[in-house]
XYZ file of C-alpha atoms in Angstrom:
281
model
C -17.627 121.496 58.094
C -20.536 122.975 56.150
C -20.236 120.285 53.454
C -20.258 117.559 56.150
C -23.404 119.051 57.703
C -25.097 119.154 54.302
C -24.147 115.510 53.757
C -25.610 114.530 57.134
C -28.845 116.398 56.408
C -29.145 114.714 53.016
C -28.503 111.310 54.630
C -31.207 111.943 57.231
C -33.692 112.986 54.519
C -32.946 109.770 52.612
C -33.560 107.693 55.736
C -36.846 109.497 56.352
C -37.928 108.853 52.777
C -37.025 105.170 53.067
C -38.845 104.972 56.393
C -42.010 106.248 54.749
C -41.801 103.482 52.158
C -41.236 100.691 54.710
C -44.754 100.778 56.098
C -46.972 98.065 57.576
C -48.245 95.260 55.388
C -51.798 95.233 56.751
C -53.972 92.266 57.680
C -54.155 90.843 54.171
C -50.403 91.211 53.747
C -49.604 89.421 56.987
C -52.063 86.660 56.047
C -50.186 86.064 52.795
C -46.843 86.132 54.606
C -48.041 83.535 57.108
C -49.300 81.301 54.301
C -45.936 81.667 52.533
C -44.115 80.728 55.732
C -46.303 77.660 56.250
C -45.703 76.620 52.659
C -41.949 76.926 53.221
C -42.210 74.732 56.389
C -44.327 72.087 54.686
C -41.917 71.816 51.764
C -38.818 72.284 53.917
C -36.351 69.980 52.183
C -37.086 71.587 48.834
C -37.898 75.156 49.896
C -34.482 75.622 51.496
C -33.048 76.136 48.001
C -35.696 78.798 47.314
C -35.382 80.640 50.625
C -31.605 80.917 51.132
C -29.811 83.430 48.932
C -26.163 84.492 48.753
C -24.645 87.841 47.770
C -20.964 88.579 47.275
C -18.797 90.822 49.456
C -19.167 93.735 47.033
C -22.955 93.328 46.649
C -26.041 94.171 48.712
C -29.615 92.879 48.367
C -32.704 95.086 48.677
C -35.659 92.883 49.673
C -39.260 93.669 48.703
C -42.068 91.914 50.566
C -45.383 92.254 48.782
C -43.979 95.296 46.979
C -42.706 97.032 50.133
C -39.106 97.375 51.280
C -38.695 95.165 54.357
C -35.941 97.164 56.079
C -34.119 100.490 55.899
C -30.845 98.649 55.325
C -29.935 96.241 52.544
C -28.977 92.653 53.279
C -25.523 91.209 52.801
C -22.882 90.257 52.235
C -23.317 86.523 52.809
C -26.446 84.417 53.279
C -29.928 85.818 53.892
C -33.439 84.377 54.020
C -36.434 85.219 51.807
C -39.955 83.860 51.769
C -41.140 82.187 48.572
C -43.932 83.802 46.571
C -44.028 87.014 48.661
C -40.401 88.219 48.674
C -38.288 89.496 45.804
C -34.862 91.106 45.943
C -32.605 93.256 43.794
C -28.819 92.979 43.864
C -26.825 96.229 43.925
C -23.107 96.400 43.105
C -21.235 98.571 45.640
C -17.951 98.808 43.720
C -16.659 102.054 42.231
C -17.713 102.575 38.611
C -15.951 104.819 36.105
C -17.215 106.097 32.771
C -16.111 108.565 30.129
C -18.115 111.692 29.442
C -18.505 111.945 25.639
C -16.913 115.043 24.055
C -19.242 118.001 24.512
C -19.299 121.078 22.262
C -19.385 123.939 24.775
C -19.608 127.706 24.283
C -17.459 129.381 26.932
C -18.201 132.657 28.666
C -16.050 134.600 26.170
C -17.879 133.024 23.156
C -15.278 130.407 22.206
C -16.468 126.956 21.068
C -14.410 124.105 22.560
C -14.800 120.336 22.768
C -14.305 118.939 26.286
C -14.487 115.389 27.627
C -13.907 113.927 31.072
C -14.150 110.904 33.340
C -16.324 110.334 36.431
C -15.828 107.867 39.299
C -18.850 107.033 41.463
C -20.231 104.290 43.687
C -23.511 103.357 45.346
C -23.577 104.635 48.935
C -27.207 103.713 49.748
C -28.495 100.586 47.941
C -32.100 101.157 49.023
C -32.206 104.688 47.578
C -30.520 103.592 44.335
C -33.292 101.024 43.797
C -36.336 102.881 45.147
C -35.653 106.493 44.094
C -34.491 106.139 40.472
C -35.156 103.725 37.634
C -31.533 103.328 36.518
C -29.001 105.056 38.766
C -26.035 104.329 36.480
C -27.664 105.685 33.305
C -29.113 108.705 35.120
C -25.700 109.598 36.554
C -24.134 109.440 33.098
C -26.717 111.807 31.613
C -26.455 114.187 34.555
C -22.646 114.279 34.214
C -22.966 115.508 30.615
C -25.360 118.322 31.501
C -23.301 119.294 34.560
C -20.167 119.525 32.404
C -21.970 121.896 30.026
C -23.419 124.030 32.820
C -20.148 124.402 34.740
C -17.912 125.126 31.734
C -20.447 127.561 30.283
C -19.670 129.937 33.170
C -15.877 129.876 32.548
C -13.829 131.722 29.962
C -11.158 130.050 27.856
C -8.235 131.119 30.053
C -9.867 129.667 33.183
C -10.738 126.476 31.324
C -7.114 125.922 30.283
C -5.463 126.933 33.569
C -7.909 125.937 36.343
C -8.853 122.342 35.544
C -8.551 121.231 39.156
C -11.005 123.872 40.364
C -13.466 122.977 37.601
C -13.192 119.285 38.531
C -13.959 120.035 42.194
C -16.917 122.207 41.215
C -18.319 119.460 38.984
C -17.808 116.838 41.690
C -19.692 118.913 44.271
C -22.582 119.606 41.872
C -22.875 115.964 40.798
C -22.602 114.643 44.356
C -25.323 116.981 45.569
C -27.661 116.113 42.679
C -27.183 112.331 42.895
C -27.379 112.048 46.688
C -31.173 111.331 46.668
C -30.371 108.424 44.312
C -27.919 106.902 46.800
C -24.917 107.736 44.591
C -21.595 109.066 45.882
C -19.452 110.839 43.256
C -15.850 110.260 44.308
C -13.890 112.031 41.589
C -14.330 114.022 38.374
C -11.478 114.779 35.977
C -11.256 116.841 32.778
C -9.438 114.710 30.206
C -8.953 116.865 27.120
C -9.833 120.303 25.808
C -9.875 120.544 22.012
C -9.688 123.989 20.440
C -10.649 124.897 16.839
C -7.706 124.830 14.397
C -8.044 128.524 13.585
C -7.909 129.384 17.281
C -4.858 127.157 17.739
C -3.044 128.952 14.910
C -4.026 132.342 16.325
C -2.772 131.386 19.803
C 0.468 130.018 18.318
C 1.012 133.248 16.357
C 0.345 135.301 19.481
C 2.802 133.223 21.518
C 5.443 133.509 18.765
C 5.012 137.283 18.584
C 5.332 137.499 22.361
C 8.565 135.484 22.282
C 10.003 137.614 19.455
C 9.180 140.820 21.346
C 10.834 139.427 24.460
C 13.916 138.440 22.432
C 14.198 141.953 20.972
C 13.952 143.496 24.415
C 16.699 141.183 25.712
C 18.911 141.979 22.689
C 18.405 145.731 23.215
C 19.296 145.411 26.881
C 22.448 143.484 25.911
C 23.496 146.181 23.442
C 22.911 148.877 26.041
C 25.065 147.039 28.575
C 27.772 146.465 25.949
C 27.832 150.156 25.011
C 28.231 151.106 28.652
C 31.133 148.672 29.000
C 32.790 150.079 25.838
C 32.403 153.599 27.177
C 34.134 152.649 30.424
C 36.895 150.900 28.478
C 37.479 153.961 26.286
C 37.816 156.151 29.377
C 40.427 153.777 30.798
C 42.362 153.708 27.496
C 42.219 157.520 27.249
C 43.876 157.801 30.670
C 46.736 155.437 29.681
C 47.989 155.596 26.027
C 50.064 152.449 26.507
C 46.885 150.514 27.123
C 45.924 151.158 23.509
C 49.175 149.625 22.273
C 48.571 146.563 24.435
C 45.081 146.270 22.959
C 46.563 146.396 19.437
C 49.002 143.621 20.300
C 46.221 141.501 21.786
C 44.123 141.964 18.621
C 47.102 140.955 16.457
C 47.639 137.842 18.565
C 43.996 136.872 18.167
C 44.107 137.318 14.376
C 47.354 135.348 14.036
C 45.873 132.389 15.949
C 43.233 131.931 13.249
C 45.882 131.290 10.492
C 44.712 134.054 8.172
C 46.720 134.875 5.041
C 45.987 138.616 5.236
C 46.367 140.634 8.391
C 45.141 144.212 8.647
C 46.901 145.948 11.485
C 45.744 149.466 12.428
C 48.311 152.120 13.254
C 47.592 155.052 15.535
C 47.292 158.420 13.826
C 49.785 160.097 16.131
C 52.516 157.733 14.915
C 51.769 158.496 11.269
C 51.723 162.213 11.940
C 55.163 161.947 13.500
C 56.647 160.484 10.291
C 54.837 163.016 8.147
C 56.299 165.916 10.139
C 59.831 164.564 9.600
C 59.391 164.750 5.848
């Protein structure tokens, strides 16, 4: 709601500024306009080609009469009428324009140098302001986009730059839209295309990520060994309660070894069995 109110206030200020420029022509100005109209009537068959102009659906025409804007609104699309000798007009393209922001070397908040580029989409929302308030609205918007990219990213650290691209894009769009509104420009979208880090920083980040993964793997392996030792302890308690369970375990081990087709089989014997034969001797 607040952004809409700010947009309405900016639109009203633009209309007031345009209204100041569309003043009266004065007696001399009206005299020249009347003479131009009479000249157009006297040379009617020929002057029709000079007076009727056509603009396309995506274009608007800003008419100047003796150097003054004739109306607060631009003419078009279609056919419109101009007076010869006193009227001139400028065509303005209303279609959305996109351009790439050249890669900018930016120093982030945590003193890291990165190269960032982006893309901006904008269109002309007020043809009269784009002609009367700025020399070249397209070129000025391109330059302002570069400085805005530097100013916005200079307040972010590297982690925010890599993780919060959407928020940075919205912040840039709001700043650009607010700055270009007096020029009759509406910034529709801003996107961060690529963030290039120095090679040394890339290697350092890769080493840090690898060390983090190795530490996590060691922790997981230690947890697995701890769980295995607990399971072995429980199994030993069960075997200690039932001596026959140990014999069954021996037989299962022998079956597993025999399935692998080994030429040598080592079969453990319990010590109590060996002690029984030794006592008989």
